[in-house]
PDB file of C-alpha atoms and ligand atoms in Angstrom:
ATOM      1  CA  UNK A 602    -199.420  -2.750  51.525  1.00  0.00           C
ATOM      2  CA  UNK A 603    -200.044  -6.434  50.806  1.00  0.00           C
ATOM      3  CA  UNK A 604    -197.499  -7.615  48.289  1.00  0.00           C
ATOM      4  CA  UNK A 605    -197.849 -10.560  45.955  1.00  0.00           C
ATOM      5  CA  UNK A 606    -195.280 -11.068  43.290  1.00  0.00           C
ATOM      6  CA  UNK A 607    -193.727 -13.778  41.159  1.00  0.00           C
ATOM      7  CA  UNK A 608    -190.435 -14.922  42.692  1.00  0.00           C
ATOM      8  CA  UNK A 609    -188.435 -13.611  39.783  1.00  0.00           C
ATOM      9  CA  UNK A 610    -189.831 -10.109  40.265  1.00  0.00           C
ATOM     10  CA  UNK A 611    -188.271  -9.955  43.722  1.00  0.00           C
ATOM     11  CA  UNK A 612    -184.934  -9.580  41.997  1.00  0.00           C
ATOM     12  CA  UNK A 613    -186.130  -6.110  40.993  1.00  0.00           C
ATOM     13  CA  UNK A 614    -186.357  -5.285  44.660  1.00  0.00           C
ATOM     14  CA  UNK A 615    -182.661  -6.016  45.185  1.00  0.00           C
ATOM     15  CA  UNK A 616    -181.614  -3.565  42.485  1.00  0.00           C
ATOM     16  CA  UNK A 617    -184.088  -0.944  43.691  1.00  0.00           C
ATOM     17  CA  UNK A 618    -182.436  -1.267  47.094  1.00  0.00           C
ATOM     18  CA  UNK A 619    -179.033  -0.603  45.576  1.00  0.00           C
ATOM     19  CA  UNK A 620    -180.406   2.443  43.738  1.00  0.00           C
ATOM     20  CA  UNK A 621    -181.867   3.763  46.990  1.00  0.00           C
ATOM     21  CA  UNK A 622    -178.391   3.458  48.533  1.00  0.00           C
ATOM     22  CA  UNK A 623    -176.894   5.496  45.679  1.00  0.00           C
ATOM     23  CA  UNK A 624    -179.561   8.120  46.208  1.00  0.00           C
ATOM     24  CA  UNK A 625    -178.443   8.472  49.849  1.00  0.00           C
ATOM     25  CA  UNK A 626    -174.901   9.397  48.865  1.00  0.00           C
ATOM     26  CA  UNK A 627    -173.786  13.032  48.915  1.00  0.00           C
ATOM     27  CA  UNK A 628    -172.583  12.720  45.286  1.00  0.00           C
ATOM     28  CA  UNK A 629    -175.184  10.463  43.658  1.00  0.00           C
ATOM     29  CA  UNK A 630    -174.823   9.391  40.025  1.00  0.00           C
ATOM     30  CA  UNK A 631    -178.632   9.673  39.754  1.00  0.00           C
ATOM     31  CA  UNK A 632    -181.720  10.357  41.847  1.00  0.00           C
ATOM     32  CA  UNK A 633    -184.321   7.615  41.963  1.00  0.00           C
ATOM     33  CA  UNK A 634    -187.720   8.904  43.113  1.00  0.00           C
ATOM     34  CA  UNK A 635    -189.229   5.415  43.518  1.00  0.00           C
ATOM     35  CA  UNK A 636    -186.518   3.244  45.048  1.00  0.00           C
ATOM     36  CA  UNK A 637    -186.962   4.112  48.723  1.00  0.00           C
ATOM     37  CA  UNK A 638    -190.742   3.696  48.495  1.00  0.00           C
ATOM     38  CA  UNK A 639    -190.344   0.336  46.723  1.00  0.00           C
ATOM     39  CA  UNK A 640    -188.105  -0.958  49.489  1.00  0.00           C
ATOM     40  CA  UNK A 641    -190.375   0.358  52.217  1.00  0.00           C
ATOM     41  CA  UNK A 642    -193.367  -1.402  50.662  1.00  0.00           C
ATOM     42  CA  UNK A 643    -191.789  -4.671  49.594  1.00  0.00           C
ATOM     43  CA  UNK A 644    -188.412  -5.238  51.162  1.00  0.00           C
ATOM     44  CA  UNK A 645    -189.277  -7.128  54.282  1.00  0.00           C
ATOM     45  CA  UNK A 646    -191.278  -9.693  52.311  1.00  0.00           C
ATOM     46  CA  UNK A 647    -188.524 -10.838  49.957  1.00  0.00           C
ATOM     47  CA  UNK A 648    -188.410 -14.637  49.896  1.00  0.00           C
ATOM     48  CA  UNK A 649    -184.737 -14.968  50.650  1.00  0.00           C
ATOM     49  CA  UNK A 650    -185.202 -12.887  53.780  1.00  0.00           C
ATOM     50  CA  UNK A 651    -187.860 -15.177  55.243  1.00  0.00           C
ATOM     51  CA  UNK A 652    -186.820 -16.686  58.532  1.00  0.00           C
ATOM     52  CA  UNK A 653    -183.372 -15.095  58.419  1.00  0.00           C
ATOM     53  CA  UNK A 654    -181.896 -12.042  60.011  1.00  0.00           C
ATOM     54  CA  UNK A 655    -183.620  -9.895  57.392  1.00  0.00           C
ATOM     55  CA  UNK A 656    -181.698  -6.709  58.000  1.00  0.00           C
ATOM     56  CA  UNK A 657    -178.437  -8.649  57.815  1.00  0.00           C
ATOM     57  CA  UNK A 658    -179.344 -10.195  54.491  1.00  0.00           C
ATOM     58  CA  UNK A 659    -180.403  -6.912  52.950  1.00  0.00           C
ATOM     59  CA  UNK A 660    -177.220  -5.343  54.230  1.00  0.00           C
ATOM     60  CA  UNK A 661    -175.242  -8.172  52.692  1.00  0.00           C
ATOM     61  CA  UNK A 662    -176.953  -7.756  49.322  1.00  0.00           C
ATOM     62  CA  UNK A 663    -176.277  -4.065  49.521  1.00  0.00           C
ATOM     63  CA  UNK A 664    -172.599  -4.628  50.171  1.00  0.00           C
ATOM     64  CA  UNK A 665    -172.322  -7.168  47.397  1.00  0.00           C
ATOM     65  CA  UNK A 666    -174.223  -5.210  44.753  1.00  0.00           C
ATOM     66  CA  UNK A 667    -174.149  -1.539  45.703  1.00  0.00           C
ATOM     67  CA  UNK A 668    -171.611   0.113  43.443  1.00  0.00           C
ATOM     68  CA  UNK A 669    -172.164  -2.353  40.639  1.00  0.00           C
ATOM     69  CA  UNK A 670    -175.826  -1.403  40.278  1.00  0.00           C
ATOM     70  CA  UNK A 671    -174.962   2.292  40.435  1.00  0.00           C
ATOM     71  CA  UNK A 672    -172.487   1.901  37.576  1.00  0.00           C
ATOM     72  CA  UNK A 673    -174.950  -0.157  35.582  1.00  0.00           C
ATOM     73  CA  UNK A 674    -177.746   2.364  36.103  1.00  0.00           C
ATOM     74  CA  UNK A 675    -175.589   5.280  35.009  1.00  0.00           C
ATOM     75  CA  UNK A 676    -174.311   3.414  31.948  1.00  0.00           C
ATOM     76  CA  UNK A 677    -177.810   2.560  30.723  1.00  0.00           C
ATOM     77  CA  UNK A 678    -179.093   6.069  31.547  1.00  0.00           C
ATOM     78  CA  UNK A 679    -176.399   7.508  29.315  1.00  0.00           C
ATOM     79  CA  UNK A 680    -177.122   4.967  26.594  1.00  0.00           C
ATOM     80  CA  UNK A 681    -180.850   5.748  26.492  1.00  0.00           C
ATOM     81  CA  UNK A 682    -180.320   9.497  26.263  1.00  0.00           C
ATOM     82  CA  UNK A 683    -177.488   9.238  23.717  1.00  0.00           C
ATOM     83  CA  UNK A 684    -179.548   6.892  21.513  1.00  0.00           C
ATOM     84  CA  UNK A 685    -181.769   9.863  20.676  1.00  0.00           C
ATOM     85  CA  UNK A 686    -184.724   7.658  19.701  1.00  0.00           C
ATOM     86  CA  UNK A 687    -188.329   8.844  19.996  1.00  0.00           C
ATOM     87  CA  UNK A 688    -189.332   5.430  21.312  1.00  0.00           C
ATOM     88  CA  UNK A 689    -187.725   3.455  24.148  1.00  0.00           C
ATOM     89  CA  UNK A 690    -188.669   0.024  25.458  1.00  0.00           C
ATOM     90  CA  UNK A 691    -187.571  -1.053  28.922  1.00  0.00           C
ATOM     91  CA  UNK A 692    -187.761  -4.830  28.594  1.00  0.00           C
ATOM     92  CA  UNK A 693    -188.342  -6.207  32.121  1.00  0.00           C
ATOM     93  CA  UNK A 694    -188.513  -2.705  33.567  1.00  0.00           C
ATOM     94  CA  UNK A 695    -189.056  -3.858  37.137  1.00  0.00           C
ATOM     95  CA  UNK A 696    -189.039  -0.786  39.376  1.00  0.00           C
ATOM     96  CA  UNK A 697    -186.972   1.233  36.926  1.00  0.00           C
ATOM     97  CA  UNK A 698    -187.780   4.925  37.449  1.00  0.00           C
ATOM     98  CA  UNK A 699    -186.201   6.225  34.252  1.00  0.00           C
ATOM     99  CA  UNK A 700    -189.528   7.382  32.858  1.00  0.00           C
ATOM    100  CA  UNK A 701    -189.772   9.671  35.911  1.00  0.00           C
ATOM    101  CA  UNK A 702    -186.207  10.827  36.292  1.00  0.00           C
ATOM    102  CA  UNK A 703    -184.389  11.113  32.952  1.00  0.00           C
ATOM    103  CA  UNK A 704    -184.318  14.355  31.043  1.00  0.00           C
ATOM    104  CA  UNK A 705    -185.985  12.904  27.930  1.00  0.00           C
ATOM    105  CA  UNK A 706    -186.236  14.956  24.761  1.00  0.00           C
ATOM    106  CA  UNK A 707    -189.748  16.121  23.892  1.00  0.00           C
ATOM    107  CA  UNK A 708    -192.233  13.595  22.484  1.00  0.00           C
ATOM    108  CA  UNK A 709    -190.466  10.451  23.652  1.00  0.00           C
ATOM    109  CA  UNK A 710    -192.619   7.432  24.432  1.00  0.00           C
ATOM    110  CA  UNK A 711    -191.264   4.963  26.971  1.00  0.00           C
ATOM    111  CA  UNK A 712    -192.797   1.499  27.153  1.00  0.00           C
ATOM    112  CA  UNK A 713    -192.283  -0.569  30.307  1.00  0.00           C
ATOM    113  CA  UNK A 714    -192.681  -4.343  29.977  1.00  0.00           C
ATOM    114  CA  UNK A 715    -192.768  -6.701  32.958  1.00  0.00           C
ATOM    115  CA  UNK A 716    -194.876  -9.307  34.702  1.00  0.00           C
ATOM    116  CA  UNK A 717    -198.414  -8.111  35.520  1.00  0.00           C
ATOM    117  CA  UNK A 718    -197.946  -8.528  39.288  1.00  0.00           C
ATOM    118  CA  UNK A 719    -194.705  -6.570  39.327  1.00  0.00           C
ATOM    119  CA  UNK A 720    -196.266  -3.702  37.368  1.00  0.00           C
ATOM    120  CA  UNK A 721    -199.387  -3.690  39.542  1.00  0.00           C
ATOM    121  CA  UNK A 722    -197.186  -3.305  42.587  1.00  0.00           C
ATOM    122  CA  UNK A 723    -195.167  -0.594  40.849  1.00  0.00           C
ATOM    123  CA  UNK A 724    -198.252   1.403  39.906  1.00  0.00           C
ATOM    124  CA  UNK A 725    -199.318   1.504  43.549  1.00  0.00           C
ATOM    125  CA  UNK A 726    -195.894   2.877  44.467  1.00  0.00           C
ATOM    126  CA  UNK A 727    -196.018   5.448  41.668  1.00  0.00           C
ATOM    127  CA  UNK A 728    -199.411   6.636  42.841  1.00  0.00           C
ATOM    128  CA  UNK A 729    -198.330   6.777  46.447  1.00  0.00           C
ATOM    129  CA  UNK A 730    -195.105   8.639  45.617  1.00  0.00           C
ATOM    130  CA  UNK A 731    -197.057  11.150  43.506  1.00  0.00           C
ATOM    131  CA  UNK A 732    -194.361  11.262  40.828  1.00  0.00           C
ATOM    132  CA  UNK A 733    -195.082  12.278  37.246  1.00  0.00           C
ATOM    133  CA  UNK A 734    -193.408  10.851  34.146  1.00  0.00           C
ATOM    134  CA  UNK A 735    -191.111  13.110  32.120  1.00  0.00           C
ATOM    135  CA  UNK A 736    -192.153  11.412  28.878  1.00  0.00           C
ATOM    136  CA  UNK A 737    -195.188   9.584  27.579  1.00  0.00           C
ATOM    137  CA  UNK A 738    -195.066   6.447  29.737  1.00  0.00           C
ATOM    138  CA  UNK A 739    -196.881   3.288  28.665  1.00  0.00           C
ATOM    139  CA  UNK A 740    -197.030   0.264  30.965  1.00  0.00           C
ATOM    140  CA  UNK A 741    -197.311  -3.123  29.244  1.00  0.00           C
ATOM    141  CA  UNK A 742    -197.975  -6.040  31.603  1.00  0.00           C
ATOM    142  CA  UNK A 743    -196.791  -9.178  29.819  1.00  0.00           C
ATOM    143  CA  UNK A 744    -194.792 -12.358  30.239  1.00  0.00           C
ATOM    144  CA  UNK A 745    -191.722 -12.144  28.010  1.00  0.00           C
ATOM    145  CA  UNK A 746    -191.941 -15.875  27.319  1.00  0.00           C
ATOM    146  CA  UNK A 747    -195.292 -15.322  25.636  1.00  0.00           C
ATOM    147  CA  UNK A 748    -196.554 -13.117  22.816  1.00  0.00           C
ATOM    148  CA  UNK A 749    -195.168  -9.848  24.207  1.00  0.00           C
ATOM    149  CA  UNK A 750    -194.749  -8.278  20.718  1.00  0.00           C
ATOM    150  CA  UNK A 751    -198.542  -8.387  20.282  1.00  0.00           C
ATOM    151  CA  UNK A 752    -199.027  -6.746  23.698  1.00  0.00           C
ATOM    152  CA  UNK A 753    -196.474  -4.050  22.838  1.00  0.00           C
ATOM    153  CA  UNK A 754    -198.092  -3.267  19.500  1.00  0.00           C
ATOM    154  CA  UNK A 755    -201.530  -3.201  21.109  1.00  0.00           C
ATOM    155  CA  UNK A 756    -200.158  -0.639  23.593  1.00  0.00           C
ATOM    156  CA  UNK A 757    -199.274   1.711  20.722  1.00  0.00           C
ATOM    157  CA  UNK A 758    -195.671   0.791  19.893  1.00  0.00           C
ATOM    158  CA  UNK A 759    -194.764   1.850  16.346  1.00  0.00           C
ATOM    159  CA  UNK A 760    -192.405  -0.588  14.583  1.00  0.00           C
ATOM    160  CA  UNK A 761    -191.701   2.087  11.964  1.00  0.00           C
ATOM    161  CA  UNK A 762    -190.007   4.408  14.491  1.00  0.00           C
ATOM    162  CA  UNK A 763    -186.375   3.813  15.564  1.00  0.00           C
ATOM    163  CA  UNK A 764    -186.342   2.408  19.077  1.00  0.00           C
ATOM    164  CA  UNK A 765    -183.855   2.285  21.951  1.00  0.00           C
ATOM    165  CA  UNK A 766    -184.300  -1.094  23.630  1.00  0.00           C
ATOM    166  CA  UNK A 767    -182.943  -1.920  27.057  1.00  0.00           C
ATOM    167  CA  UNK A 768    -182.704  -5.349  28.715  1.00  0.00           C
ATOM    168  CA  UNK A 769    -181.073  -4.703  32.093  1.00  0.00           C
ATOM    169  CA  UNK A 770    -180.928  -7.507  34.642  1.00  0.00           C
ATOM    170  CA  UNK A 771    -183.006  -9.892  32.542  1.00  0.00           C
ATOM    171  CA  UNK A 772    -181.192 -12.371  30.293  1.00  0.00           C
ATOM    172  CA  UNK A 773    -180.106 -14.869  33.003  1.00  0.00           C
ATOM    173  CA  UNK A 774    -183.717 -15.271  34.117  1.00  0.00           C
ATOM    174  CA  UNK A 775    -184.799 -16.569  30.721  1.00  0.00           C
ATOM    175  CA  UNK A 776    -183.807 -19.825  29.050  1.00  0.00           C
ATOM    176  CA  UNK A 777    -181.629 -19.789  25.930  1.00  0.00           C
ATOM    177  CA  UNK A 778    -184.708 -20.585  23.805  1.00  0.00           C
ATOM    178  CA  UNK A 779    -186.748 -17.798  25.414  1.00  0.00           C
ATOM    179  CA  UNK A 780    -183.893 -15.327  24.934  1.00  0.00           C
ATOM    180  CA  UNK A 781    -183.621 -16.362  21.292  1.00  0.00           C
ATOM    181  CA  UNK A 782    -187.329 -15.696  20.831  1.00  0.00           C
ATOM    182  CA  UNK A 783    -186.970 -12.411  22.702  1.00  0.00           C
ATOM    183  CA  UNK A 784    -184.173 -11.098  20.497  1.00  0.00           C
ATOM    184  CA  UNK A 785    -185.972 -12.302  17.363  1.00  0.00           C
ATOM    185  CA  UNK A 786    -189.046 -10.327  18.468  1.00  0.00           C
ATOM    186  CA  UNK A 787    -186.976  -7.233  19.236  1.00  0.00           C
ATOM    187  CA  UNK A 788    -185.248  -7.422  15.860  1.00  0.00           C
ATOM    188  CA  UNK A 789    -188.528  -7.913  14.036  1.00  0.00           C
ATOM    189  CA  UNK A 790    -189.964  -4.787  15.670  1.00  0.00           C
ATOM    190  CA  UNK A 791    -186.866  -2.641  15.110  1.00  0.00           C
ATOM    191  CA  UNK A 792    -186.863   0.054  12.441  1.00  0.00           C
ATOM    192  CA  UNK A 793    -183.505   1.026  10.882  1.00  0.00           C
ATOM    193  CA  UNK A 794    -181.362   3.120  13.303  1.00  0.00           C
ATOM    194  CA  UNK A 795    -182.725   1.226  16.306  1.00  0.00           C
ATOM    195  CA  UNK A 796    -180.354   0.469  19.171  1.00  0.00           C
ATOM    196  CA  UNK A 797    -180.222  -2.118  21.898  1.00  0.00           C
ATOM    197  CA  UNK A 798    -178.357  -2.356  25.169  1.00  0.00           C
ATOM    198  CA  UNK A 799    -178.199  -5.395  27.437  1.00  0.00           C
ATOM    199  CA  UNK A 800    -176.513  -6.525  30.598  1.00  0.00           C
ATOM    200  CA  UNK A 801    -174.765  -9.796  29.959  1.00  0.00           C
ATOM    201  CA  UNK A 802    -173.625 -12.327  32.550  1.00  0.00           C
ATOM    202  CA  UNK A 803    -172.399 -15.820  31.843  1.00  0.00           C
ATOM    203  CA  UNK A 804    -171.467 -17.009  35.346  1.00  0.00           C
ATOM    204  CA  UNK A 805    -173.953 -19.201  37.130  1.00  0.00           C
ATOM    205  CA  UNK A 806    -174.735 -18.214  40.717  1.00  0.00           C
ATOM    206  CA  UNK A 807    -172.556 -20.962  42.186  1.00  0.00           C
ATOM    207  CA  UNK A 808    -169.580 -19.515  40.312  1.00  0.00           C
ATOM    208  CA  UNK A 809    -169.542 -16.362  42.386  1.00  0.00           C
ATOM    209  CA  UNK A 810    -167.380 -17.621  45.262  1.00  0.00           C
ATOM    210  CA  UNK A 811    -167.767 -14.578  47.498  1.00  0.00           C
ATOM    211  CA  UNK A 812    -171.523 -15.017  47.522  1.00  0.00           C
ATOM    212  CA  UNK A 813    -171.325 -18.742  48.160  1.00  0.00           C
ATOM    213  CA  UNK A 814    -169.027 -18.254  51.104  1.00  0.00           C
ATOM    214  CA  UNK A 815    -171.017 -15.628  52.920  1.00  0.00           C
ATOM    215  CA  UNK A 816    -174.585 -16.614  52.216  1.00  0.00           C
ATOM    216  CA  UNK A 817    -175.327 -19.900  50.508  1.00  0.00           C
ATOM    217  CA  UNK A 818    -179.073 -19.333  50.878  1.00  0.00           C
ATOM    218  CA  UNK A 819    -178.955 -16.276  48.628  1.00  0.00           C
ATOM    219  CA  UNK A 820    -176.963 -18.271  46.081  1.00  0.00           C
ATOM    220  CA  UNK A 821    -179.519 -21.046  46.254  1.00  0.00           C
ATOM    221  CA  UNK A 822    -182.344 -18.640  45.639  1.00  0.00           C
ATOM    222  CA  UNK A 823    -180.600 -17.168  42.606  1.00  0.00           C
ATOM    223  CA  UNK A 824    -179.777 -20.632  41.344  1.00  0.00           C
ATOM    224  CA  UNK A 825    -183.485 -21.427  41.221  1.00  0.00           C
ATOM    225  CA  UNK A 826    -184.149 -18.288  39.206  1.00  0.00           C
ATOM    226  CA  UNK A 827    -181.277 -18.860  36.800  1.00  0.00           C
ATOM    227  CA  UNK A 828    -182.603 -20.204  33.491  1.00  0.00           C
ATOM    228  CA  UNK A 829    -179.557 -20.200  31.233  1.00  0.00           C
ATOM    229  CA  UNK A 830    -178.998 -16.799  29.611  1.00  0.00           C
ATOM    230  CA  UNK A 831    -177.975 -16.644  25.972  1.00  0.00           C
ATOM    231  CA  UNK A 832    -175.573 -19.597  25.840  1.00  0.00           C
ATOM    232  CA  UNK A 833    -172.691 -17.817  24.058  1.00  0.00           C
ATOM    233  CA  UNK A 834    -170.770 -14.526  24.071  1.00  0.00           C
ATOM    234  CA  UNK A 835    -173.175 -11.602  23.918  1.00  0.00           C
ATOM    235  CA  UNK A 836    -171.634  -9.934  20.855  1.00  0.00           C
ATOM    236  CA  UNK A 837    -171.801 -13.195  18.928  1.00  0.00           C
ATOM    237  CA  UNK A 838    -175.393 -13.764  19.980  1.00  0.00           C
ATOM    238  CA  UNK A 839    -176.431 -10.287  18.925  1.00  0.00           C
ATOM    239  CA  UNK A 840    -174.389 -10.566  15.728  1.00  0.00           C
ATOM    240  CA  UNK A 841    -176.322 -13.679  14.760  1.00  0.00           C
ATOM    241  CA  UNK A 842    -179.528 -11.661  15.046  1.00  0.00           C
ATOM    242  CA  UNK A 843    -178.343  -8.736  12.935  1.00  0.00           C
ATOM    243  CA  UNK A 844    -176.867  -6.374  15.538  1.00  0.00           C
ATOM    244  CA  UNK A 845    -173.398  -4.852  15.616  1.00  0.00           C
ATOM    245  CA  UNK A 846    -172.405  -4.947  19.294  1.00  0.00           C
ATOM    246  CA  UNK A 847    -169.836  -3.128  21.406  1.00  0.00           C
ATOM    247  CA  UNK A 848    -168.900  -4.477  24.834  1.00  0.00           C
ATOM    248  CA  UNK A 849    -168.169  -2.201  27.775  1.00  0.00           C
ATOM    249  CA  UNK A 850    -166.510  -3.242  30.996  1.00  0.00           C
ATOM    250  CA  UNK A 851    -168.220  -2.230  34.273  1.00  0.00           C
ATOM    251  CA  UNK A 852    -164.909  -2.203  36.116  1.00  0.00           C
ATOM    252  CA  UNK A 853    -163.450   0.430  33.790  1.00  0.00           C
ATOM    253  CA  UNK A 854    -166.705   2.379  33.768  1.00  0.00           C
ATOM    254  CA  UNK A 855    -166.719   2.304  37.561  1.00  0.00           C
ATOM    255  CA  UNK A 856    -163.355   4.045  37.526  1.00  0.00           C
ATOM    256  CA  UNK A 857    -164.744   6.662  35.112  1.00  0.00           C
ATOM    257  CA  UNK A 858    -167.757   7.283  37.355  1.00  0.00           C
ATOM    258  CA  UNK A 859    -165.739   7.317  40.589  1.00  0.00           C
ATOM    259  CA  UNK A 860    -167.208   4.089  41.921  1.00  0.00           C
ATOM    260  CA  UNK A 861    -165.297   1.040  43.121  1.00  0.00           C
ATOM    261  CA  UNK A 862    -166.366  -2.231  41.556  1.00  0.00           C
ATOM    262  CA  UNK A 863    -168.558  -4.487  43.664  1.00  0.00           C
ATOM    263  CA  UNK A 864    -166.443  -7.084  45.517  1.00  0.00           C
ATOM    264  CA  UNK A 865    -168.502  -9.719  43.708  1.00  0.00           C
ATOM    265  CA  UNK A 866    -167.124  -8.645  40.357  1.00  0.00           C
ATOM    266  CA  UNK A 867    -163.735  -7.327  41.358  1.00  0.00           C
ATOM    267  CA  UNK A 868    -161.961  -9.447  38.761  1.00  0.00           C
ATOM    268  CA  UNK A 869    -162.884  -8.523  35.240  1.00  0.00           C
ATOM    269  CA  UNK A 870    -162.562 -11.975  33.729  1.00  0.00           C
ATOM    270  CA  UNK A 871    -164.678 -14.959  32.803  1.00  0.00           C
ATOM    271  CA  UNK A 872    -168.008 -14.700  34.539  1.00  0.00           C
ATOM    272  CA  UNK A 873    -167.811 -10.950  35.121  1.00  0.00           C
ATOM    273  CA  UNK A 874    -170.799  -8.996  33.837  1.00  0.00           C
ATOM    274  CA  UNK A 875    -170.585  -6.898  30.706  1.00  0.00           C
ATOM    275  CA  UNK A 876    -172.657  -4.090  29.305  1.00  0.00           C
ATOM    276  CA  UNK A 877    -173.362  -4.405  25.604  1.00  0.00           C
ATOM    277  CA  UNK A 878    -174.642  -1.706  23.284  1.00  0.00           C
ATOM    278  CA  UNK A 879    -175.614  -2.582  19.731  1.00  0.00           C
ATOM    279  CA  UNK A 880    -176.886  -1.000  16.532  1.00  0.00           C
ATOM    280  CA  UNK A 881    -179.105  -2.733  14.045  1.00  0.00           C
ATOM    281  CA  UNK A 882    -176.999  -3.573  10.996  1.00  0.00           C
ATOM    282  CA  UNK A 883    -178.614  -1.893   7.954  1.00  0.00           C
ATOM    283  CA  UNK A 884    -180.202  -4.308   5.467  1.00  0.00           C
ATOM    284  CA  UNK A 885    -178.229  -4.526   2.193  1.00  0.00           C
TER     285      UNK A 885
HETATM  286  C1  SAM B2362    -183.311  -7.996  38.264  1.00  0.00           C
HETATM  287  S1  SAM B2362    -184.892  -7.368  37.848  1.00  0.00           S
HETATM  288  C2  SAM B2362    -184.387  -6.019  36.803  1.00  0.00           C
HETATM  289  C3  SAM B2362    -185.432  -4.942  36.726  1.00  0.00           C
HETATM  290  C4  SAM B2362    -184.969  -3.646  36.064  1.00  0.00           C
HETATM  291  N1  SAM B2362    -184.584  -3.858  34.690  1.00  0.00           N
HETATM  292  C5  SAM B2362    -183.857  -3.015  36.863  1.00  0.00           C
HETATM  293  O1  SAM B2362    -182.698  -3.177  36.491  1.00  0.00           O
HETATM  294  O2  SAM B2362    -184.154  -2.405  37.875  1.00  0.00           O
HETATM  295  C6  SAM B2362    -185.533  -8.574  36.706  1.00  0.00           C
HETATM  296  C7  SAM B2362    -186.914  -8.242  36.186  1.00  0.00           C
HETATM  297  O3  SAM B2362    -187.232  -9.171  35.140  1.00  0.00           O
HETATM  298  C8  SAM B2362    -188.605  -9.437  35.210  1.00  0.00           C
HETATM  299  N2  SAM B2362    -188.865 -10.694  34.518  1.00  0.00           N
HETATM  300  C9  SAM B2362    -188.204 -11.856  34.671  1.00  0.00           C
HETATM  301  N3  SAM B2362    -188.754 -12.816  33.879  1.00  0.00           N
HETATM  302  C10 SAM B2362    -189.774 -12.213  33.221  1.00  0.00           C
HETATM  303  C11 SAM B2362    -190.717 -12.661  32.268  1.00  0.00           C
HETATM  304  N4  SAM B2362    -190.742 -13.930  31.851  1.00  0.00           N
HETATM  305  N5  SAM B2362    -191.619 -11.778  31.789  1.00  0.00           N
HETATM  306  C12 SAM B2362    -191.611 -10.490  32.207  1.00  0.00           C
HETATM  307  N6  SAM B2362    -190.735 -10.005  33.113  1.00  0.00           N
HETATM  308  C13 SAM B2362    -189.836 -10.860  33.617  1.00  0.00           C
HETATM  309  C14 SAM B2362    -188.892  -9.506  36.696  1.00  0.00           C
HETATM  310  O4  SAM B2362    -190.264  -9.355  36.996  1.00  0.00           O
HETATM  311  C15 SAM B2362    -188.029  -8.363  37.218  1.00  0.00           C
HETATM  312  O5  SAM B2362    -188.744  -7.165  37.272  1.00  0.00           O
END
């Protein structure tokens, strides 16, 4: 399959690879029906693999990310199901297979937003894999730096229905200004009782010493993609936009799920990723 994709969408390939690895375990935290097919179709073309020992680099990424992505996936799976909303929006869905694998309650609509090229590629994989969604799945090709709320509404999103929003693996790839516009748009479209969960990371790529030491080229590639994130602590940022946020620690969650933390994030301190779940504060 010929693959063309914006550079930033290749990051989705890395996490799909980690999900495929989880799927291979005898005691998986989840089954991902798309991940292996995504890797088979796109993996060898990833830009950071070009001209390198490709298998070595993928193996390295796998070692660095593996358990972390498994913990993150399980956490956000649990969040989406516990939210109990009839509408869910996967903001920057990438190759997320939740629409196909979660046990959604009846009548749930799941919207998937991402770059047009990434979603075109994904739809080919979905067709090839022959998987069927377990909800009403709506794909919304859009650039999140542009008027994505209009695209979402045009796709049938109902701003009067409580929504479970998810931004997993996204915020660092947008600038502070773009993230501010993103959260303003999300808030504007959120009915009372809506919820939001995000992955938050405030360390720049060069601040992850393990990665720098073993493969500076990967760090360099991420550095180019890094656009700034939200510019402050995630709970404060969400608080400013009307959300009451709770922070969860992937290291502790890893222990709960029986997974060791990734060596990249072994120390739960400054620069370690956090998972944040928030509720819209009711208007007075
Ligand atoms: C690390 S991947 C995460 C994908 C998915 N949430 C997951 O965890 O598997 C980042 C995703 O953000 C998307 N993305 C980055 N910038 C974007 C933008 N401006 N508009 C739409 N999607 C964007 C990329 O295409 C990619 O799919």
